[in-house]
PDB file of C-alpha atoms in Angstrom:
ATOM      1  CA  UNK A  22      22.491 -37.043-117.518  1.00 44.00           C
ATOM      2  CA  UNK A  23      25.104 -34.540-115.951  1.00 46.00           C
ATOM      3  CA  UNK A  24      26.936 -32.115-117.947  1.00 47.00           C
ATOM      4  CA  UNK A  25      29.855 -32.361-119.371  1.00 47.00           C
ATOM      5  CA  UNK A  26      32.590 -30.086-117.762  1.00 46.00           C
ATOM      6  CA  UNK A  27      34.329 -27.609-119.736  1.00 44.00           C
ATOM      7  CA  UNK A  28      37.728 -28.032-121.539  1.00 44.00           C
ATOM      8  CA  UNK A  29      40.177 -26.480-118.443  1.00 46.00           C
ATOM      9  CA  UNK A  30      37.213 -26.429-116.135  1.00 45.00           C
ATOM     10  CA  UNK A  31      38.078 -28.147-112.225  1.00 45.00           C
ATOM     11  CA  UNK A  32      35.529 -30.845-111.723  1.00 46.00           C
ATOM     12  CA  UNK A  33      33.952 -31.018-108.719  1.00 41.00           C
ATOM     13  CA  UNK A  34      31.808 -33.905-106.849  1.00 47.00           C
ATOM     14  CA  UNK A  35      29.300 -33.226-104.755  1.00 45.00           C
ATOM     15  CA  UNK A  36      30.477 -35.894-102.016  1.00 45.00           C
ATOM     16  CA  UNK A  37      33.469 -33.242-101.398  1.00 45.00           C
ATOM     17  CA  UNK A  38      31.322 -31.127 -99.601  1.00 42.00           C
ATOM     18  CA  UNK A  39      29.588 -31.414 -96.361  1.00 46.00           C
ATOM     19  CA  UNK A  40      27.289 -29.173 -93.931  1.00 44.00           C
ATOM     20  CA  UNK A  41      28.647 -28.863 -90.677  1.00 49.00           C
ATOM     21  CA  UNK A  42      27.639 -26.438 -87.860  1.00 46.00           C
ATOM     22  CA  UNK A  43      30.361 -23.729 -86.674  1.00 50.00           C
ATOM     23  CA  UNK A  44      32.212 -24.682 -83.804  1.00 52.00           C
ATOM     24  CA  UNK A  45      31.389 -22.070 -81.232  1.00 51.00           C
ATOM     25  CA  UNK A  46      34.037 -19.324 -79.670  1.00 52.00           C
ATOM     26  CA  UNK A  47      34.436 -20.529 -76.183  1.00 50.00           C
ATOM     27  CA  UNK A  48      35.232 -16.920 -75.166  1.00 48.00           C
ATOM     28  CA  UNK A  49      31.839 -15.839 -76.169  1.00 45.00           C
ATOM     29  CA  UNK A  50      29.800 -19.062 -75.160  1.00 45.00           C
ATOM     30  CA  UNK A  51      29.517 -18.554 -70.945  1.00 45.00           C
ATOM     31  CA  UNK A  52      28.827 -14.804 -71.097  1.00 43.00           C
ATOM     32  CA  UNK A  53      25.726 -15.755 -73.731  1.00 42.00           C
ATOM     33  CA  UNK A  54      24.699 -19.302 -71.998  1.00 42.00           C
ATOM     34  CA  UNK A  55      25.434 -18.935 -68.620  1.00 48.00           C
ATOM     35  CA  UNK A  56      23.199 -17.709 -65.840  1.00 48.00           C
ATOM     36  CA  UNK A  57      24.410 -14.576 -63.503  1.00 49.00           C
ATOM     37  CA  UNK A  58      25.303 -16.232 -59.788  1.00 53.00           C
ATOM     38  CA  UNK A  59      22.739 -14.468 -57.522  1.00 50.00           C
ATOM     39  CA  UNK A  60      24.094 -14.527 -53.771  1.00 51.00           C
ATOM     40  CA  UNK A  61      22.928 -13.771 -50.950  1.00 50.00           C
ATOM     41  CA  UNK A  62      24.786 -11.171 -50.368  1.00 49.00           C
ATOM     42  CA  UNK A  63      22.960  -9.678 -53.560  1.00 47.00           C
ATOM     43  CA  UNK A  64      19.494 -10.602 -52.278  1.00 46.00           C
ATOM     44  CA  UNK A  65      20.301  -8.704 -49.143  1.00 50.00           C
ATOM     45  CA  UNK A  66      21.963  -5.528 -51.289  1.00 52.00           C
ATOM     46  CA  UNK A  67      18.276  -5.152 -53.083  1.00 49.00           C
ATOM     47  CA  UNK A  68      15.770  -2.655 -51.906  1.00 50.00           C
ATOM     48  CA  UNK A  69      13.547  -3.554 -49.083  1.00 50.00           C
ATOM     49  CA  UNK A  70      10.821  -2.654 -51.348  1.00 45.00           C
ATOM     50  CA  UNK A  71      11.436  -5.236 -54.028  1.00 44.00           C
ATOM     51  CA  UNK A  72      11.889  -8.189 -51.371  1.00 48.00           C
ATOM     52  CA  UNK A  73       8.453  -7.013 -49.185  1.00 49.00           C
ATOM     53  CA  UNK A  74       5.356  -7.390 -50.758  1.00 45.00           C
ATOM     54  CA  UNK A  75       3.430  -4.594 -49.652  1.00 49.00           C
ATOM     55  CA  UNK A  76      -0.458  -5.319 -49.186  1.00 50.00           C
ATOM     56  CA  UNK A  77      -2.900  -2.676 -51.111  1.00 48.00           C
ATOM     57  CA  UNK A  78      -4.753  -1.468 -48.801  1.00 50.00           C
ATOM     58  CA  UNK A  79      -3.709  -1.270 -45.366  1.00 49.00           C
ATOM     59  CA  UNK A  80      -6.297  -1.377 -42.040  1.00 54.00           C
ATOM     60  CA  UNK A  81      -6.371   1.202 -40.758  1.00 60.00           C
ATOM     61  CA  UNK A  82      -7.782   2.299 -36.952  1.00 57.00           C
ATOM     62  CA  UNK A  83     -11.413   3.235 -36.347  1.00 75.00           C
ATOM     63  CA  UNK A  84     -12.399   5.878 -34.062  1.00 80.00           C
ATOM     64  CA  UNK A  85     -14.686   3.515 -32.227  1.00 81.00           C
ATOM     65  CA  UNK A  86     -11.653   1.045 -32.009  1.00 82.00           C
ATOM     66  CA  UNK A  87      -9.337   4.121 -30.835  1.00 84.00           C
ATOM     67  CA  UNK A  88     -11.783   5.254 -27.885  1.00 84.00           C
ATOM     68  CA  UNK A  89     -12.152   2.015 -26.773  1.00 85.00           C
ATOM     69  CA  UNK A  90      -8.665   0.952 -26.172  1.00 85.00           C
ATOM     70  CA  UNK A  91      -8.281   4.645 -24.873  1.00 87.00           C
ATOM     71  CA  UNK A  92     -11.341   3.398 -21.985  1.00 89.00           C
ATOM     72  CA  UNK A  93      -9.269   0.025 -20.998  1.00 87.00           C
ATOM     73  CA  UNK A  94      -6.638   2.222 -20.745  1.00 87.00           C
ATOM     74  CA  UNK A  95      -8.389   4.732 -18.510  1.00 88.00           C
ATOM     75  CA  UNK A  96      -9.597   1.812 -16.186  1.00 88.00           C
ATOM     76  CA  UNK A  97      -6.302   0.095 -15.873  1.00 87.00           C
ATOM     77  CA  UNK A  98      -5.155   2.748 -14.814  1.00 86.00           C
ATOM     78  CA  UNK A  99      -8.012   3.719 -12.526  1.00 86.00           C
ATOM     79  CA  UNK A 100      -7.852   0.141 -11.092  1.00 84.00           C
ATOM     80  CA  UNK A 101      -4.304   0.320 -10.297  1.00 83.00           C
ATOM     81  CA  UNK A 102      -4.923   3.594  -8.414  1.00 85.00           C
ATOM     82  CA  UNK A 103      -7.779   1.921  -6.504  1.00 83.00           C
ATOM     83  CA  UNK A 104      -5.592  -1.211  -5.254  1.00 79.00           C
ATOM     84  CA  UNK A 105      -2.511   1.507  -4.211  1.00 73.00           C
ATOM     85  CA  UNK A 106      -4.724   3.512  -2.211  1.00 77.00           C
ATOM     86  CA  UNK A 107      -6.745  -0.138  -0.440  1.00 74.00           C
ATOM     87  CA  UNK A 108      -2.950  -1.181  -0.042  1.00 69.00           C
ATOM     88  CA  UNK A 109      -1.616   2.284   1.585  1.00 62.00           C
ATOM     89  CA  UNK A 110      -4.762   2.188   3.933  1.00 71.00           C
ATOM     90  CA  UNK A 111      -4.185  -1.389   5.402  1.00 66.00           C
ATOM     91  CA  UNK A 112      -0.690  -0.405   6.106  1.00 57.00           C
ATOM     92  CA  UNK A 113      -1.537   3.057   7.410  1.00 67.00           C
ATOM     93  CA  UNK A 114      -4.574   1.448   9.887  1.00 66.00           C
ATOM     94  CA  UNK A 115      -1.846  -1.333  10.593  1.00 65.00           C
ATOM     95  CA  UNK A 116       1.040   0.480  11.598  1.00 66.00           C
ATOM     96  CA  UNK A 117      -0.174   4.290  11.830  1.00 87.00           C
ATOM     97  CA  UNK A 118      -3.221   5.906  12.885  1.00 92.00           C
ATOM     98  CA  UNK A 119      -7.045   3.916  13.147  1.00 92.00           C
ATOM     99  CA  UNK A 120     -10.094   5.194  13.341  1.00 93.00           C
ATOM    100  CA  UNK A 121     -12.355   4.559  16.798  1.00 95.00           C
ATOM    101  CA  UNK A 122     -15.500   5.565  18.302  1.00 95.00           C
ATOM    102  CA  UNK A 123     -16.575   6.158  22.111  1.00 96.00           C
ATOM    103  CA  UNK A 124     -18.891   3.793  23.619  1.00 95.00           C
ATOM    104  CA  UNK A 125     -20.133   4.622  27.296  1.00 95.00           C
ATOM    105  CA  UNK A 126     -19.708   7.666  29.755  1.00 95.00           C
ATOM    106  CA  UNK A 127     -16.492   6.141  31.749  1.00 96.00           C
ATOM    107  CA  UNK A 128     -14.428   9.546  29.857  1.00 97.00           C
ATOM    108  CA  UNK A 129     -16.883  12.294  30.346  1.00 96.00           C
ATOM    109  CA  UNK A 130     -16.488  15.150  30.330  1.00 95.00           C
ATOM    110  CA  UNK A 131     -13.599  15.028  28.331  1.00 96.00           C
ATOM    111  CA  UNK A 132     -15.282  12.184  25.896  1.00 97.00           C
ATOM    112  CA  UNK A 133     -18.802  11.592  25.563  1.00 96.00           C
ATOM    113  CA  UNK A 134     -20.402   8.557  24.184  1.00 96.00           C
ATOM    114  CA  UNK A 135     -20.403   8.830  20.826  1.00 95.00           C
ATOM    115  CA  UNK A 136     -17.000  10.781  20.243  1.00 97.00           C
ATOM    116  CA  UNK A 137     -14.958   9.843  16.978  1.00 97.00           C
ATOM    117  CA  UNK A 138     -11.313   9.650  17.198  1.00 97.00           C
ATOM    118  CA  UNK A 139      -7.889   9.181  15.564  1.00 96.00           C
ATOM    119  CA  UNK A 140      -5.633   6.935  17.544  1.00 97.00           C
ATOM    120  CA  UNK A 141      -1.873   7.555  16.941  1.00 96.00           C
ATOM    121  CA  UNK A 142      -0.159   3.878  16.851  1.00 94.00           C
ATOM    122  CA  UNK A 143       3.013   4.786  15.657  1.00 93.00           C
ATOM    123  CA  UNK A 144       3.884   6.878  18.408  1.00 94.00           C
ATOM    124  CA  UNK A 145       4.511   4.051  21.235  1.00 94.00           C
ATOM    125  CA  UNK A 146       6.443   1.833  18.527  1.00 91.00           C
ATOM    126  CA  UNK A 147       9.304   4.883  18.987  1.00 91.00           C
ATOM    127  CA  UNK A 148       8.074   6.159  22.510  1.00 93.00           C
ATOM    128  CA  UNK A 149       6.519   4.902  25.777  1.00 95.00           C
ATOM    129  CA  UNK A 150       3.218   6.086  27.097  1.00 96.00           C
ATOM    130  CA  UNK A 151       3.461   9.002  29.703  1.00 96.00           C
ATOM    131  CA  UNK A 152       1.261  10.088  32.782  1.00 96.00           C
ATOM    132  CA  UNK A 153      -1.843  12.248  31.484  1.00 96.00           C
ATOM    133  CA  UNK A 154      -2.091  10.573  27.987  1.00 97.00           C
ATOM    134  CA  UNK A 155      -5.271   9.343  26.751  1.00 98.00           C
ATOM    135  CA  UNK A 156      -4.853   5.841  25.275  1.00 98.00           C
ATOM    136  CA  UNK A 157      -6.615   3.221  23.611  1.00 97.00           C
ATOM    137  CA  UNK A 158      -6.104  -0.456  24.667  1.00 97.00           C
ATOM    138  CA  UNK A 159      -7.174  -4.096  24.814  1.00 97.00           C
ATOM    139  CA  UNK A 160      -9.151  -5.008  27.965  1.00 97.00           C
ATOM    140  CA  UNK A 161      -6.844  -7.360  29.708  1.00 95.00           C
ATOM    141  CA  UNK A 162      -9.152  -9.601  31.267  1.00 95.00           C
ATOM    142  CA  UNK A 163     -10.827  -9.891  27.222  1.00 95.00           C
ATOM    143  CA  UNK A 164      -8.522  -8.756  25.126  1.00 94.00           C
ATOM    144  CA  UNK A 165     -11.676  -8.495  21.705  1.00 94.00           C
ATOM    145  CA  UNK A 166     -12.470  -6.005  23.705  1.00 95.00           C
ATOM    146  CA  UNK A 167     -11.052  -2.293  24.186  1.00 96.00           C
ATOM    147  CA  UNK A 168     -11.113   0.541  25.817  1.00 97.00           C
ATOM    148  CA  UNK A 169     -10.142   4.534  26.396  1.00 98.00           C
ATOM    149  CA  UNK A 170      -8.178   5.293  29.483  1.00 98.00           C
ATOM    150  CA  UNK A 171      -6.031   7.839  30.527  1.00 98.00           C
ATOM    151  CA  UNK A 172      -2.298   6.841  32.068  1.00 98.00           C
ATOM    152  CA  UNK A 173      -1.789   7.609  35.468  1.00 98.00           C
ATOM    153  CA  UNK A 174       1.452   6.000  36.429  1.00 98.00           C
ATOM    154  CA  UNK A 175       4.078   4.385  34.771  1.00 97.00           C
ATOM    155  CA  UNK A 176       6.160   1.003  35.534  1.00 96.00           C
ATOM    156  CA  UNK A 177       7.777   1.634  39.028  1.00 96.00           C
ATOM    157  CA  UNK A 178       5.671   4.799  40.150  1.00 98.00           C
ATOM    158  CA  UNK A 179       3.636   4.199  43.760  1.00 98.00           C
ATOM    159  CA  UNK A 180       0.310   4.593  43.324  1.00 98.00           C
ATOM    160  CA  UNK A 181      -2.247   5.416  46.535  1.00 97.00           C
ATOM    161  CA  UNK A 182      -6.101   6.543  46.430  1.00 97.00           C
ATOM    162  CA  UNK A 183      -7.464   7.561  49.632  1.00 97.00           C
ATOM    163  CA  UNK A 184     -11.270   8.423  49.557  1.00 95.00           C
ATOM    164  CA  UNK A 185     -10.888   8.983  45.821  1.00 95.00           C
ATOM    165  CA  UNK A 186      -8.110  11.416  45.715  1.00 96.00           C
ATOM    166  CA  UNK A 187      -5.318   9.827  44.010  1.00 97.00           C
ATOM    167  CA  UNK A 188      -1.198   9.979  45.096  1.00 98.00           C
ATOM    168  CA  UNK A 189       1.535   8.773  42.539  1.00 98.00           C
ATOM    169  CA  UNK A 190       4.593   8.982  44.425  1.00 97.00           C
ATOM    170  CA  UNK A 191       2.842  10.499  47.645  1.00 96.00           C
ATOM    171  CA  UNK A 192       2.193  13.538  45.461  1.00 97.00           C
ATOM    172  CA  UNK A 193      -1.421  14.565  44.981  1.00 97.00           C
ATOM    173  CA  UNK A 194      -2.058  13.778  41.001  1.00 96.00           C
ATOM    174  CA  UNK A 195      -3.242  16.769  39.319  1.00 95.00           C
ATOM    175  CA  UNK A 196      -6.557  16.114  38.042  1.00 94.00           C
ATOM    176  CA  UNK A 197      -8.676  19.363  37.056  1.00 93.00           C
ATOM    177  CA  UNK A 198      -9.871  17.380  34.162  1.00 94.00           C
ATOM    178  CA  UNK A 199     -11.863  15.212  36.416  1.00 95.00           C
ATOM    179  CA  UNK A 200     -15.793  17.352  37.197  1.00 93.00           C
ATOM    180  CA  UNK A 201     -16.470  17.289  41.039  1.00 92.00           C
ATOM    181  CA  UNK A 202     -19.827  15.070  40.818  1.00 94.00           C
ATOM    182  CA  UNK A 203     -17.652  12.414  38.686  1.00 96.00           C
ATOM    183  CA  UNK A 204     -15.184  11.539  41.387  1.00 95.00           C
ATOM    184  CA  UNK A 205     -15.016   8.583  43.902  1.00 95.00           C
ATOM    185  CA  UNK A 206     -14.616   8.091  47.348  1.00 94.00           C
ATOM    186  CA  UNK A 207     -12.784   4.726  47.470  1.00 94.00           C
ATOM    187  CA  UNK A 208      -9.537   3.698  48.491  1.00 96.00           C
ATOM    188  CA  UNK A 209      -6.946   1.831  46.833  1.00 96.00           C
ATOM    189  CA  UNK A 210      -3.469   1.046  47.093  1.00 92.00           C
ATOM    190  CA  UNK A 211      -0.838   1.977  48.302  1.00 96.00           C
ATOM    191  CA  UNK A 212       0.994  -0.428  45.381  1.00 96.00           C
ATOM    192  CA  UNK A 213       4.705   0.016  43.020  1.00 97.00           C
ATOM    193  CA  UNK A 214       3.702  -0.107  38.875  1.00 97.00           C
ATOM    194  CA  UNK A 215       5.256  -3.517  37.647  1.00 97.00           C
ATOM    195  CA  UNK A 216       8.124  -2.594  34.698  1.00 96.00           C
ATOM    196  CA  UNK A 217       6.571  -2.768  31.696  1.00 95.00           C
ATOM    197  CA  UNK A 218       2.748  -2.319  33.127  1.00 98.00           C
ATOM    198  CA  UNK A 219       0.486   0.996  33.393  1.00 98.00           C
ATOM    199  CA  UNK A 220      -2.047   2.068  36.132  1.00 98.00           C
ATOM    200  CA  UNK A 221      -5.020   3.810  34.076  1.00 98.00           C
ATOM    201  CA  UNK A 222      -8.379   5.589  35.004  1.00 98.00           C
ATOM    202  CA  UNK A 223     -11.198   7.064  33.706  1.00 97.00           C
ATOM    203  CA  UNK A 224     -11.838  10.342  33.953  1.00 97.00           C
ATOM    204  CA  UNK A 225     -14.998   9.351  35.345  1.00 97.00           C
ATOM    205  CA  UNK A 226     -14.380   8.316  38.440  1.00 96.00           C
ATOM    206  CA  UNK A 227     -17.436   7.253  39.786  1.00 95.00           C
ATOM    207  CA  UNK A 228     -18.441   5.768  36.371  1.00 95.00           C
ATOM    208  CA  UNK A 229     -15.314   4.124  35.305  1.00 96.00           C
ATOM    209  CA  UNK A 230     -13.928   0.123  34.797  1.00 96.00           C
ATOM    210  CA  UNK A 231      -9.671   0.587  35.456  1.00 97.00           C
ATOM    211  CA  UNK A 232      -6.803  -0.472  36.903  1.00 97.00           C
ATOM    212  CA  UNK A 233      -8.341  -0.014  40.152  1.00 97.00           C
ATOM    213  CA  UNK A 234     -10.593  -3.518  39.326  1.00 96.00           C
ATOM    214  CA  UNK A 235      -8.675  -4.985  37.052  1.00 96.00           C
ATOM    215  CA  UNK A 236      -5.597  -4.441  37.383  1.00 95.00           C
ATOM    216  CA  UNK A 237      -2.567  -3.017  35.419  1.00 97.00           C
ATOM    217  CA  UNK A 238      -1.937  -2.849  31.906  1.00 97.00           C
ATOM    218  CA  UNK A 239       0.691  -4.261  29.978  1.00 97.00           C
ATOM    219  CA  UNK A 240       2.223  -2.188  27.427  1.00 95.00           C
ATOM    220  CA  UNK A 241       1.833  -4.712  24.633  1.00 95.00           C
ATOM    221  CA  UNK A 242      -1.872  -3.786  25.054  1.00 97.00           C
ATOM    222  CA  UNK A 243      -1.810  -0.259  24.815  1.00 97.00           C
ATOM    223  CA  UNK A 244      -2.940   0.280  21.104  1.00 96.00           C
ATOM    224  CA  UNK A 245      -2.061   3.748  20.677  1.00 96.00           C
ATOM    225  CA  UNK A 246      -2.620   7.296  21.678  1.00 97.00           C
ATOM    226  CA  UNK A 247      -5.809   9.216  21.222  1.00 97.00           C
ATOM    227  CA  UNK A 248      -4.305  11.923  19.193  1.00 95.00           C
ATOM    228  CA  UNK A 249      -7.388  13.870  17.974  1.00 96.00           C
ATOM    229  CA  UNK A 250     -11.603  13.674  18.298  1.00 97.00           C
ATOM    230  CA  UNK A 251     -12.948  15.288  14.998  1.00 95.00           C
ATOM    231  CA  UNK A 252     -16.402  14.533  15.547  1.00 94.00           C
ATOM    232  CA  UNK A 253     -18.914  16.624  16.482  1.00 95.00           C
ATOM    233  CA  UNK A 254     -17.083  19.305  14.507  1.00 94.00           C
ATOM    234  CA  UNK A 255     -18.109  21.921  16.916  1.00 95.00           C
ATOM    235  CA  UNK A 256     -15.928  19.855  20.244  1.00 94.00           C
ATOM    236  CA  UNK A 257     -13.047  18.693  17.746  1.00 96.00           C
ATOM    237  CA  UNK A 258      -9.746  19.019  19.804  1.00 95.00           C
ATOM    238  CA  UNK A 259      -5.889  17.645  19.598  1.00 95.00           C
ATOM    239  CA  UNK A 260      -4.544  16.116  22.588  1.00 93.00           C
TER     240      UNK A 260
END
């Protein structure tokens, strides 16, 4: 049973009142529901150190690991020095000086069998070959095969032997190089050096394959100069 209401009291029913949620203040409602907009120009503004995860313990180098790579290193380089020096060698027995060795008597006295010497082959790609120098060529009649020889004419000189004493332009060819029991006594000639062909002898006259059987040489097959014999030590010499 309700109460009775007061004389003067205001009567109230309970249906007059109702439970409602407050509307919200849509100033305030983004700033406390809305997300900050991260961009990527944000992402890229942040430390390095906050974006990189940075592993705990780093590997680190071993000595062994170090002294290997220092040994590949070492032989790299040691390799490379190797195939420089094969390469500057092919081109410098190519196109410079080589390396030959007497064989036979057909020089003596001024080579014996044996000798070792240092041809010059650079020097007749910018010169010619001239009377009294000692030369290496190719044996025209088999050119695997060469020889030493010293010039004695050049192309259109005259050349004459009469009873071994030689004539190049009917003047008697100085030839103190040549011992007394090494020279001939044949006769050859008299006949005019073809251009671009050599007459050559040994200085053993007596003991010597030349021009005088076989004929002249061409210079295409002159292979060089003999420009030094450095072996024996004791008879080394420069021509």
């Amino acid at each position: 049973m309700a109460p009775e209401a007061a004389p003067g009291a205001m009567a109230f029913d309970a249906s007059d009142f109702e439970l409602r949620s407050p509307d919200p203040d849509p100033s305030i409602a983004p700033a406390m529901f809305e997300m900050p907009d991260i961009t990527d120009a944000a992402v890229a503004a942040a430390p390095e150190t906050a974006r990189t995860l940075q592993p705990a313990d780093a590997p680190t180098a071993t000595p062994a690991s170090v002294r290997l790579a220092q040994i590949k290193e070492e032989l790299t380089a040691w390799l490379k020095t190797l195939m420089s020096a094969a390469v500057y060698a092919v081109l410098i027995v190519t196109f410079g000086f080589q390396v030959a060795r007497v064989e036979g008597q057909s020089m003596a006295p001024t080579l014996e069998d044996q000798d070792r010497l240092i041809v010059n082959k650079l020097v007749y790609r910018i010169g010619d070959p001239r009377r009294g120098d000692i030369v290496m060529l190719y044996y025209p009649l088999n050119p695997d095969k060469s020889f030493v020889k010293r010039v004695i004419a050049e192309e259109g000189d005259t050349v004459r032997i009469v009873d071994g004493r030689v004539y190049v332009n009917d003047i008697p060819l100085k030839d103190d190089y040549v011992a007394s029991e090494y020279r001939s006594h044949d006769d050859w000639g008299p006949q005019v050096i073809p251009e671009g062909y050599y007459f050559v002898m040994g200085d053993h006259r007596n003991n010597s394959s030349d021009s005088r059987h076989w004929g002249m040489v061409p210079k295409k097959y002159i292979i060089g100069k003999v420009q030094l014999r450095w072996w024996p030590v004791p008879t080394a010499r420069v021509f």
